[in-house]
Structures are given as structure tokens and as C-alpha cells.
Short mmCIF file of C-alpha atoms in Angstrom, two decimals:
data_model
loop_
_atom_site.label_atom_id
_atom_site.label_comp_id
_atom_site.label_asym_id
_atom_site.label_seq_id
_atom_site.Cartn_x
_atom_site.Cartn_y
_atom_site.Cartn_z
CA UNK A 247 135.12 99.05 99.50
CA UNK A 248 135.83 102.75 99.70
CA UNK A 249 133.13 105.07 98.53
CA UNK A 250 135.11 105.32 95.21
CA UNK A 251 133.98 101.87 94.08
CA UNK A 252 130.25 102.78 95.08
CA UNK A 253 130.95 106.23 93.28
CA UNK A 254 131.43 103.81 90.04
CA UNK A 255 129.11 101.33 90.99
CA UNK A 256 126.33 103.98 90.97
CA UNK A 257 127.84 105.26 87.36
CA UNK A 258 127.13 101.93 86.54
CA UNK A 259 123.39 101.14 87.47
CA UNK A 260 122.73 104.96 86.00
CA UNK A 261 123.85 103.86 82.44
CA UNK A 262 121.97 100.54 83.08
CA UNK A 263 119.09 102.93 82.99
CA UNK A 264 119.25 103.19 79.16
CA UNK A 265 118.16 99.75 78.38
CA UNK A 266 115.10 100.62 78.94
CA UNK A 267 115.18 102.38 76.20
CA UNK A 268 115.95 99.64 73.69
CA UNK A 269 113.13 98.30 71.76
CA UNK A 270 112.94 94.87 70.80
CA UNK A 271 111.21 93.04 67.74
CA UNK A 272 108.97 91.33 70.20
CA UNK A 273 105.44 93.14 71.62
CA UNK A 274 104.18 92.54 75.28
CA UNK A 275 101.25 89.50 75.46
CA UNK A 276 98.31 92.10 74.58
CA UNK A 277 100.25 93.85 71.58
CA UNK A 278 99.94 96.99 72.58
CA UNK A 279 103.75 97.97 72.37
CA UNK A 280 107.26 96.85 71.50
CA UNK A 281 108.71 95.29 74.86
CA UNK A 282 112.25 96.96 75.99
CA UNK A 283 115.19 94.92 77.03
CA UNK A 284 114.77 95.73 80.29
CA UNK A 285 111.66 94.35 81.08
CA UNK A 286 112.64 91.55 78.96
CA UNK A 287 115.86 90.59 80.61
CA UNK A 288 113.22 91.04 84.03
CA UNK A 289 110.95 88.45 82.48
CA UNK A 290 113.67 86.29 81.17
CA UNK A 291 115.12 85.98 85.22
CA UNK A 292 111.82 85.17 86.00
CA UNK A 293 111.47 82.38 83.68
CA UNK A 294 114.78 80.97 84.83
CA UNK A 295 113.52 80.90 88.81
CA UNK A 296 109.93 79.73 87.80
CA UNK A 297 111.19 77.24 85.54
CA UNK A 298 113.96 76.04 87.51
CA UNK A 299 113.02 71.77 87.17
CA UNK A 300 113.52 72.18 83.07
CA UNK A 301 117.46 73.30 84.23
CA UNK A 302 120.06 70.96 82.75
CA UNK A 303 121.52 68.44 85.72
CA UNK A 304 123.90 70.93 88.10
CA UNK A 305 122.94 74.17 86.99
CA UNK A 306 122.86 76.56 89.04
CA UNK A 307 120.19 78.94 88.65
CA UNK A 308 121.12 81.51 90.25
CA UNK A 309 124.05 81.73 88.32
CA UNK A 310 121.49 82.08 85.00
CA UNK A 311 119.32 84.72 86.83
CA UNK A 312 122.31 87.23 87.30
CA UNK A 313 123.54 86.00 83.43
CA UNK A 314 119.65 87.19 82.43
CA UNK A 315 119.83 90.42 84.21
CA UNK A 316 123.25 90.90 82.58
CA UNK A 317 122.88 89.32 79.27
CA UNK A 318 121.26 92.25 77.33
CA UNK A 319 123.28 95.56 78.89
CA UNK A 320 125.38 95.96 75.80
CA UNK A 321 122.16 96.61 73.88
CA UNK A 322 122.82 99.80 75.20
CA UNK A 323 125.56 100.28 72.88
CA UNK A 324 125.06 97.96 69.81
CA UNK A 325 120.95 97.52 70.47
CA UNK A 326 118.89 94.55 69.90
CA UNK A 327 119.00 92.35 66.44
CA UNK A 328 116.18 90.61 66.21
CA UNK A 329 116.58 87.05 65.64
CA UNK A 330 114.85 86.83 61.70
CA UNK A 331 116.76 89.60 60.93
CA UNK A 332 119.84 89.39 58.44
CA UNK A 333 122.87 90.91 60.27
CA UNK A 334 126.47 90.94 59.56
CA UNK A 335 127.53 88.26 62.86
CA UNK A 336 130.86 89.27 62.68
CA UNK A 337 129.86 92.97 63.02
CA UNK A 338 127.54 92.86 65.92
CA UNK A 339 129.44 90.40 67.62
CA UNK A 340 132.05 93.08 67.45
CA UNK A 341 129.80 96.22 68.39
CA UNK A 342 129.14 93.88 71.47
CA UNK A 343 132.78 93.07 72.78
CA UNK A 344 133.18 97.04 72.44
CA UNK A 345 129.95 98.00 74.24
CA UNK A 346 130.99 95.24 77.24
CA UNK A 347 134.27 96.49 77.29
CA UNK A 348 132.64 100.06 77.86
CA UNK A 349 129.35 98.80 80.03
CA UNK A 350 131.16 96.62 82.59
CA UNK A 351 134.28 98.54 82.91
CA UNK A 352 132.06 101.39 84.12
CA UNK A 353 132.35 98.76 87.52
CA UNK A 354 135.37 98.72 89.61
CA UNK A 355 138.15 96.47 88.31
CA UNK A 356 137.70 93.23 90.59
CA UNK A 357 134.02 93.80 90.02
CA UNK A 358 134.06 94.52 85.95
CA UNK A 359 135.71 91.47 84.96
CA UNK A 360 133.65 89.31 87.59
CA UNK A 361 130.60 90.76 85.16
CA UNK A 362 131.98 90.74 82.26
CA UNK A 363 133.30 86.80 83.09
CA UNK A 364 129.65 86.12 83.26
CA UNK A 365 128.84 87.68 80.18
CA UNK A 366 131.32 85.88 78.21
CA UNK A 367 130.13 82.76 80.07
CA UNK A 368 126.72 83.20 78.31
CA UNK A 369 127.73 84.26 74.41
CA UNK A 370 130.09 80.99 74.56
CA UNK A 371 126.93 78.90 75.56
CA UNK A 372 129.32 76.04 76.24
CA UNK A 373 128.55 75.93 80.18
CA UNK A 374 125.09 74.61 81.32
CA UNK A 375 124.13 77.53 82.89
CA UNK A 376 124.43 79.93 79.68
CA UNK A 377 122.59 76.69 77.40
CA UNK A 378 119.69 77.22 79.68
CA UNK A 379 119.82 81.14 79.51
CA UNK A 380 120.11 81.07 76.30
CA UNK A 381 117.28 78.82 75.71
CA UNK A 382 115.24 80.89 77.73
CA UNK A 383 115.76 83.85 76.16
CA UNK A 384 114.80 82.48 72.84
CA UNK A 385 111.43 80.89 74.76
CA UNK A 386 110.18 84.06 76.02
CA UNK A 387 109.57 85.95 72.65
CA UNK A 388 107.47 82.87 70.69
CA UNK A 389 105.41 83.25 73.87
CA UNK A 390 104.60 86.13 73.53
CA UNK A 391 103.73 85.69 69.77
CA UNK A 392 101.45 83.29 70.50
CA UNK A 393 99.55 85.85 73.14
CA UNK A 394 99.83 88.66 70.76
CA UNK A 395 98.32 87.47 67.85
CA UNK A 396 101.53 86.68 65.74
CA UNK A 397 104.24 89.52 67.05
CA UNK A 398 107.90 89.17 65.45
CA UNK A 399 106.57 86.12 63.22
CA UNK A 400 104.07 88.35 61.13
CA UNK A 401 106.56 90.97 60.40
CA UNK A 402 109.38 89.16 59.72
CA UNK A 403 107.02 86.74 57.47
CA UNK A 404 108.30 83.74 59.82
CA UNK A 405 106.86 80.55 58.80
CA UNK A 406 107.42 76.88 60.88
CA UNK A 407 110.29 75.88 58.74
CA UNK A 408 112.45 78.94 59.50
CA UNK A 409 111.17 79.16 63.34
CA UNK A 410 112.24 75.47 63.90
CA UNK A 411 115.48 75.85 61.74
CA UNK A 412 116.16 79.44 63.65
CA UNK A 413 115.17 79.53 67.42
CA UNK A 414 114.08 75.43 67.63
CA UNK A 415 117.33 74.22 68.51
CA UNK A 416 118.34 76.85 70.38
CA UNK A 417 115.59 76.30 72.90
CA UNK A 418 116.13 72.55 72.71
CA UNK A 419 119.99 73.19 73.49
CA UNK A 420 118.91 73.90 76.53
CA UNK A 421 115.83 73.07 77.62
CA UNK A 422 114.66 70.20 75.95
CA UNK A 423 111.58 69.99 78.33
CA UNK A 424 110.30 73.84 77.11
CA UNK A 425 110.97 73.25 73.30
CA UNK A 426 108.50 69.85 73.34
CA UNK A 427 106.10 72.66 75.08
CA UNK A 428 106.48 74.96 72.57
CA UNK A 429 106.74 73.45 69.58
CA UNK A 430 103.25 72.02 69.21
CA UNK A 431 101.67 75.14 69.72
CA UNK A 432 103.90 77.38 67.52
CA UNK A 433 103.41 75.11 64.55
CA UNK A 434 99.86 74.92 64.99
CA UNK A 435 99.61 78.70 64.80
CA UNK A 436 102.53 79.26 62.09
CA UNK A 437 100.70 76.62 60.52
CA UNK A 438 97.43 78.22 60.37
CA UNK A 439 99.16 82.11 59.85
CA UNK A 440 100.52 80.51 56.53
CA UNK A 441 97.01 78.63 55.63
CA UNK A 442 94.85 82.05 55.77
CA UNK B 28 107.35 67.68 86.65
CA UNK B 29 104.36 66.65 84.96
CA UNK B 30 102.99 69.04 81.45
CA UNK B 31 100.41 69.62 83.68
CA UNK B 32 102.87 71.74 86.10
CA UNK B 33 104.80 73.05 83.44
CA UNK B 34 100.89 74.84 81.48
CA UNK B 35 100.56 76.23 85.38
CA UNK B 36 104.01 77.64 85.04
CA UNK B 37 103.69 78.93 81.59
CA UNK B 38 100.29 80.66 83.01
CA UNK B 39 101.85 82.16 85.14
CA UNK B 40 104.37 83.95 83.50
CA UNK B 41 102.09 84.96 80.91
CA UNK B 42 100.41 86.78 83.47
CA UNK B 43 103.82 88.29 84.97
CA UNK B 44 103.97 89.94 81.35
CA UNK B 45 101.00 92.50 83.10
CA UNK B 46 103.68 94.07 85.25
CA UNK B 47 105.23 95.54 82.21
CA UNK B 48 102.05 97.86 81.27
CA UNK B 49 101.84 98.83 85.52
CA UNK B 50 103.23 102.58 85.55
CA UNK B 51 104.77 104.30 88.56
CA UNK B 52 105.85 107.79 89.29
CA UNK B 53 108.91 107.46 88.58
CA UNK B 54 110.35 108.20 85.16
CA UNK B 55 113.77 106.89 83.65
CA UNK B 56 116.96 108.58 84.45
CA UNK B 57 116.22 110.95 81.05
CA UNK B 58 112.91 111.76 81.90
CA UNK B 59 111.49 110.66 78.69
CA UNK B 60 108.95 108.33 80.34
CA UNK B 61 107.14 106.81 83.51
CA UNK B 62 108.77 103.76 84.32
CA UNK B 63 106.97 100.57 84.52
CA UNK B 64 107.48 98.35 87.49
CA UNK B 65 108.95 95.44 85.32
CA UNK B 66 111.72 96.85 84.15
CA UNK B 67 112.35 98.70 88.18
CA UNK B 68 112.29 95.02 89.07
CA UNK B 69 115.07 94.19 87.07
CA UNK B 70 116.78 97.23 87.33
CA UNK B 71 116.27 96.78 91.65
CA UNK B 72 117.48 93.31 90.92
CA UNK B 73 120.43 94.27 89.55
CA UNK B 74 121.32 97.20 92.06
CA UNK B 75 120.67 93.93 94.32
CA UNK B 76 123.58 92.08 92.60
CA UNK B 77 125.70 94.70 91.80
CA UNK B 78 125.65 96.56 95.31
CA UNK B 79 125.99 92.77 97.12
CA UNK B 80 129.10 94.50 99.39
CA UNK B 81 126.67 96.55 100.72
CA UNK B 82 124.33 93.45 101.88
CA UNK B 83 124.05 92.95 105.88
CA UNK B 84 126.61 90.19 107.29
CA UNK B 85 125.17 87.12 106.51
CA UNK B 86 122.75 88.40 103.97
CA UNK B 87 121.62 85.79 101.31
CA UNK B 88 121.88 88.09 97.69
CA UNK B 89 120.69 85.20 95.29
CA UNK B 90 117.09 85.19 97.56
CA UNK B 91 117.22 89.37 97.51
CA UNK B 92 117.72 88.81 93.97
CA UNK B 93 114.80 86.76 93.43
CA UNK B 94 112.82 88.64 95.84
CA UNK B 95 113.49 91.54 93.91
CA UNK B 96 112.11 89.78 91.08
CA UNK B 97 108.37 88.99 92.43
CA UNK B 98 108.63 91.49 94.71
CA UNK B 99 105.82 93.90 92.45
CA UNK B 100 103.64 90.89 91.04
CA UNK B 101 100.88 92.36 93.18
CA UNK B 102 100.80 95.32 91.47
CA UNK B 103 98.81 93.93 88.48
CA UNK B 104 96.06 93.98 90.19
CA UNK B 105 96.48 96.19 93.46
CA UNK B 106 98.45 98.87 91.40
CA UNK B 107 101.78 100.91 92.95
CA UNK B 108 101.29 102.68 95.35
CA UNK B 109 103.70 105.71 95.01
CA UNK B 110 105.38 106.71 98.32
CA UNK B 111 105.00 110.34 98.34
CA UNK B 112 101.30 109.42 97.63
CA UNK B 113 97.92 109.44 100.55
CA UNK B 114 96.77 106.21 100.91
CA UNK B 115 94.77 103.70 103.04
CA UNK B 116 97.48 101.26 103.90
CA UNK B 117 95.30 98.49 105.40
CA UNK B 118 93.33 98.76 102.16
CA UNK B 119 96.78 98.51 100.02
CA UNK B 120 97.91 95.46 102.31
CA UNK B 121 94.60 93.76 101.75
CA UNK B 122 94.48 94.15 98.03
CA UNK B 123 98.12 93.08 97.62
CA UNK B 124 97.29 90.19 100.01
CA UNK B 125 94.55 89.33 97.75
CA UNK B 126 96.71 89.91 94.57
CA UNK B 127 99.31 87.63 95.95
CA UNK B 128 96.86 85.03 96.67
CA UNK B 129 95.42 84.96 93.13
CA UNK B 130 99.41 85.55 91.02
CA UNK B 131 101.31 83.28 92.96
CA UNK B 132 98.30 80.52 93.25
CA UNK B 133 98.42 80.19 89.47
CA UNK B 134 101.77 78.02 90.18
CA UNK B 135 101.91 74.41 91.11
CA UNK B 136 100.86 74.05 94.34
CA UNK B 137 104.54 73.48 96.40
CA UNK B 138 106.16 76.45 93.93
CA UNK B 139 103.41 78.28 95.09
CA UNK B 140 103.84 77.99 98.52
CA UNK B 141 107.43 78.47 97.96
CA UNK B 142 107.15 81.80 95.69
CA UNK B 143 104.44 82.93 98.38
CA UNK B 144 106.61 82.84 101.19
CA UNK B 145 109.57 84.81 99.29
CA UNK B 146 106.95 87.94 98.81
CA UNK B 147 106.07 87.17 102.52
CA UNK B 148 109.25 87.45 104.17
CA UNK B 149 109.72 90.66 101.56
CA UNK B 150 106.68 92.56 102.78
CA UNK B 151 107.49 91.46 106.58
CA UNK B 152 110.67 93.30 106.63
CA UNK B 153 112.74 91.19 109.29
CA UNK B 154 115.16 89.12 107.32
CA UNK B 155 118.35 90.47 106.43
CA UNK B 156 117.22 89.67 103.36
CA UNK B 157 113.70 91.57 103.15
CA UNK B 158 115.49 94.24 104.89
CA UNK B 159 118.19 94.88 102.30
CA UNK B 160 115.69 94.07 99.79
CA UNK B 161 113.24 97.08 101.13
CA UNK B 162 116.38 99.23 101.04
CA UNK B 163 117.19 98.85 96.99
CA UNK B 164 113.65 98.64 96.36
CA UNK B 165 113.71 102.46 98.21
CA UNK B 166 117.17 103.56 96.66
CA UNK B 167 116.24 103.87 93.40
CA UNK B 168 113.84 106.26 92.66
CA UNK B 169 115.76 109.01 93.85
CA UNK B 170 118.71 107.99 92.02
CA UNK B 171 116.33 108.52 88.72
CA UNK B 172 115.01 111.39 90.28
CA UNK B 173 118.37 112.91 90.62
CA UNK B 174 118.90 111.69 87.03
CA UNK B 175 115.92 113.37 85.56
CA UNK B 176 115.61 116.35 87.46
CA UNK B 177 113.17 115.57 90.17
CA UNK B 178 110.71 113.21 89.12
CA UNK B 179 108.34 112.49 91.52
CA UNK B 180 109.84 114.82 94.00
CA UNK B 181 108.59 117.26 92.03
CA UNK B 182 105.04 115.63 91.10
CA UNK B 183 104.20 115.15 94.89
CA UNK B 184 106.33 118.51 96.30
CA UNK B 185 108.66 116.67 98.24
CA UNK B 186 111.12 118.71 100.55
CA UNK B 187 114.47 116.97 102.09
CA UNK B 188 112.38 116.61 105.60
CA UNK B 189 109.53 114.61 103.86
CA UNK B 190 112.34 112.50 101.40
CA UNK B 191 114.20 112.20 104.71
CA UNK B 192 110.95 110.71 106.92
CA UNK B 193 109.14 108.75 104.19
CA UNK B 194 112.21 106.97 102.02
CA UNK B 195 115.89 107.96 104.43
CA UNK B 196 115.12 105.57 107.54
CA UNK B 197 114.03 102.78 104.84
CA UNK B 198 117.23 102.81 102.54
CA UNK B 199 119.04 102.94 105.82
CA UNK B 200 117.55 100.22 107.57
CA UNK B 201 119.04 97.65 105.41
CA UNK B 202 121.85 99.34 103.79
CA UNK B 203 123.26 102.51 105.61
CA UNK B 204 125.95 102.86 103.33
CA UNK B 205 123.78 103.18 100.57
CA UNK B 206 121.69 106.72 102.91
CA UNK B 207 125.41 107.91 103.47
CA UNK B 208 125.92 107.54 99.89
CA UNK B 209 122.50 109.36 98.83
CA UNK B 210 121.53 111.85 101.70
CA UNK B 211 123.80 114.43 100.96
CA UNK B 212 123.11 114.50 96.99
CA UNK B 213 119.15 114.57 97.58
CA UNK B 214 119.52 117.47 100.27
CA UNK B 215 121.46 119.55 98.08
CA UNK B 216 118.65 118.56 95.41
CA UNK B 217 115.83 118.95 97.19
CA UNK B 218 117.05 122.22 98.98
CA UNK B 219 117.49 124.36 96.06
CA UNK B 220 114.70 123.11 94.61
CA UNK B 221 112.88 124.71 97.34
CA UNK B 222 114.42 127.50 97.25
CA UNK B 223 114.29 128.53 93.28
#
């Protein structure tokens, strides 16, 4: 590749920079501050390679790690709707497709649609690899929930109903094997939030 | 998998979630903040994937992806240890050898052994692998630093001879296209920051 190409690929991991800088719904384990989507889509790739035996049969996972460390860049543009919020699909869906058209075409050709292919891959959750990322991603944040003393859940008034009817599925998509985990334990505590 | 493996795997990434309150010198590309070292993971992982033409022949980028990933686990406990910084390197190596022992040992036993031996052949710097690995992992604070207008260079009064000692032979170990590609922009930075 001539230097060119590295020219843009360094444009590229610059602007990548600004995720960073996107706040999420979700707080780190202790509370003490909003996570970002960077260190999210960090711990998210990390699930995926720790997690590896709750992968669908075939999957590669090393396809899902670089769909994880990809997955969340055009936050940058349209940043992060949390998943109890009410949004307009159509509209961030849209403000998406823009901010990947912008994001990944910061790459050299060849190189920008190889990302953005990936990208795609994962918001069409169709191929085993993007039903376990996406299954993952929705796993990380009730974790952290349950470490944090309620998170997301308490601000967005989530009770077991709507958590089941909202993320349940998506985890179980997925990961069948994490959901069974999970669901015990977020029911207890949604359970007892709603009691007290 | 038994449960049993999958509460050890869940423990342990609870405990990755540490890495995101572990602050280096670094700050973003705007200079608004330090970084912490779990979003430079993810942000070295994706140099690692986005940069893979500058990889040594032969060179394995899933693994440098995923060593990139665990690479700074150590840190929750043994801190970072900022490069421009004074320190007892035998004491670092022990503490991180110590930290390693306790983070990774949380896994099931084989996964353990497995994740273990990743960080190993990181911190031994022979693969092709470790080597290119090393090199991102040293790449990417000056590209912030160029971002942000000197970062740490500034903090610990680094001059191009010191940048060129401590970090250049490092980035160009395991990816000399990536010094070419730097060295010239951080002399012409660090030089008239010496002399205004």
C-alpha cells in the first residue's frame, strides 16, 4: 500500500478517537461514571474471546471480535440510544447508514467497504457471527446493573417484564447459554427493585 | 462447559471492568481527558486490525488482536507504567507477574492457561506477533500526543532524542513502516517545541 492509504488509515484511527467520548446509559461495575463506547466495545471483544464455548456452532470468533471493535464507531456521528429509550428506528437507523458512510469511508476504498461489509453484517443479525455479537452486546450492560446497584434499569424505571420483553430475546438469539445465566439473577434483583 | 465455568468466566470479566477506571498519561486526541487503558486497548486493537498490511510476513492479526485485548489486565493491580516515567522495572515485571497470576487465574483452569500464555508471548517480545503487538501498543500515544498538542511529551519534557531512544526502536521493531510513517511528524513536533 502506498503511504497514501496509511495517510487515510491514520485519518481513520484519529476520528476513532472520538468514541471515547460517547457516553452510554450504562455505568462501570462500581457506579462511579457513565461507561463510553469505547471501553464498552473493548469489553464487549473481550466477552466474545472469553466466552467463546457459548458461540453458536461455526462461528467464528474472531470474526465477532473485529464486528465488536467496529460495531459502535458510528456513535460518533449519531451517538448511543439506549435500549429503554423511545427513539424514532427509522431515524437513527438512518443517522447510522450516514455516519458509516462517513466513518468507514475515511479508510481506503478496498479497505472501507471490507469494514463497512462487516458492519452491515452485524445490524442484519442474520449471520451467526453478528447473533452472537449482538447478544453480547446486550449481556454486557445487565451485568453491569447488577454490579452497580441497578444502573440503566433504575433510571429508565425498567422492571422484569420490559427487560425480558426488550433485551431477553436478544441475548437468547444468540447465546442461549448466557441468557439462562442471566436471567435468574436479573429477575431476582428487578424483582426485589420493584418490591421495595 | 459446565455453570460452574461459565460463574468463573463471568468473574472474570467483571473484574476486567477495573481496567476502565486505570488512567495513563496519555489524554484523548482533544485533550479533554486522561485516557484510561480500556478504551487504549480497544483503540490498540483496532489500529491492530486496521493497520494488518503493516503486520510482519506471516504475522497472525486475529492473536495481535486478542493480545491487544488482555494485553493491560495487569494494570488493575500493578498500575501503567508511563514510558517517559523512572521506574524499577524488575519491581514492575514482578507486580505484573503477580497481577497476571491472580486476573487470568480467575478463569477456568485450561482458558487460563491459554489466556496466560497470550500475555506471555506479549510481554516476551519474540513472536511476530508480540512484536507487532509491542509496536501498536507504542504507536499510539504519540499519535494522541500529536492530536492534543503534546500530551505526555509535554508532562515528562520529552525531546525527539529521548521519543527517539525510549518509544522509535520499539514501533520499529515490529512495524517499520509505521516509525517511517511517525518519525518525521514527532521531530518536527518535538523540535519546535523545544525551541518555543
Amino acid at each position: 500500500m502506498s503511504d497514501c492509504n496509511l495517510d487515510a488509515q491514520m485519518t481513520f484511527l484519529v476520528e476513532a478517537d472520538r468514541l471515547k467520548s460517547v457516553n452510554r446509559a450504562t455505568t462501570l461495575c462500581d457506579g462511579s461514571r457513565p461507561e463510553n463506547s469505547a471501553e464498552h466495545s473493548w469489553h464487549a471483544a473481550l466477552y466474545a474471546m472469553t466466552l467463546a464455548d457459548q458461540a453458536p456452532e461455526g462461528c467464528d470468533v474472531n470474526r465477532v471480535i473485529q464486528m465488536l471493535l467496529l460495531h459502535d464507531l458510528v456513535e460518533i456521528d449519531a451517538g448511543d440510544a439506549p435500549v429503554f429509550g423511545d427513539h424514532d428506528h427509522q431515524a437513527i437507523e438512518a443517522a447510522e447508514k450516514l455516519a458509516a458512510d462517513r466513518i468507514f469511508g475515511l479508510l481506503p476504498t478496498e479497505q472501507a467497504a471490507r469494514f463497512r461489509a462487516i458492519w452491515d453484517e452485524f445490524e442484519a443479525n442474520q449471520s451467526p457471527e453478528a447473533q452472537y455479537a449482538k447478544s453480547l452486546d446486550r449481556m454486557v450492560a445487565p451485568v453491569q446493573n447488577l454490579h452497580s446497584g441497578g444502573g440503566s434499569w433504575i433510571d429508565y424505571g425498567v422492571d422484569w417484564d420490559r427487560f425480558a420483553s426488550r433485551v431477553g430475546h436478544k441475548i437468547d438469539n444468540g447465546a442461549p447459554g448466557l441468557w439462562a445465566w442471566i436471567a435468574p439473577r436479573a429477575k431476582a434483583f428487578l424483582d426485589r427493585l420493584n418490591v421495595s
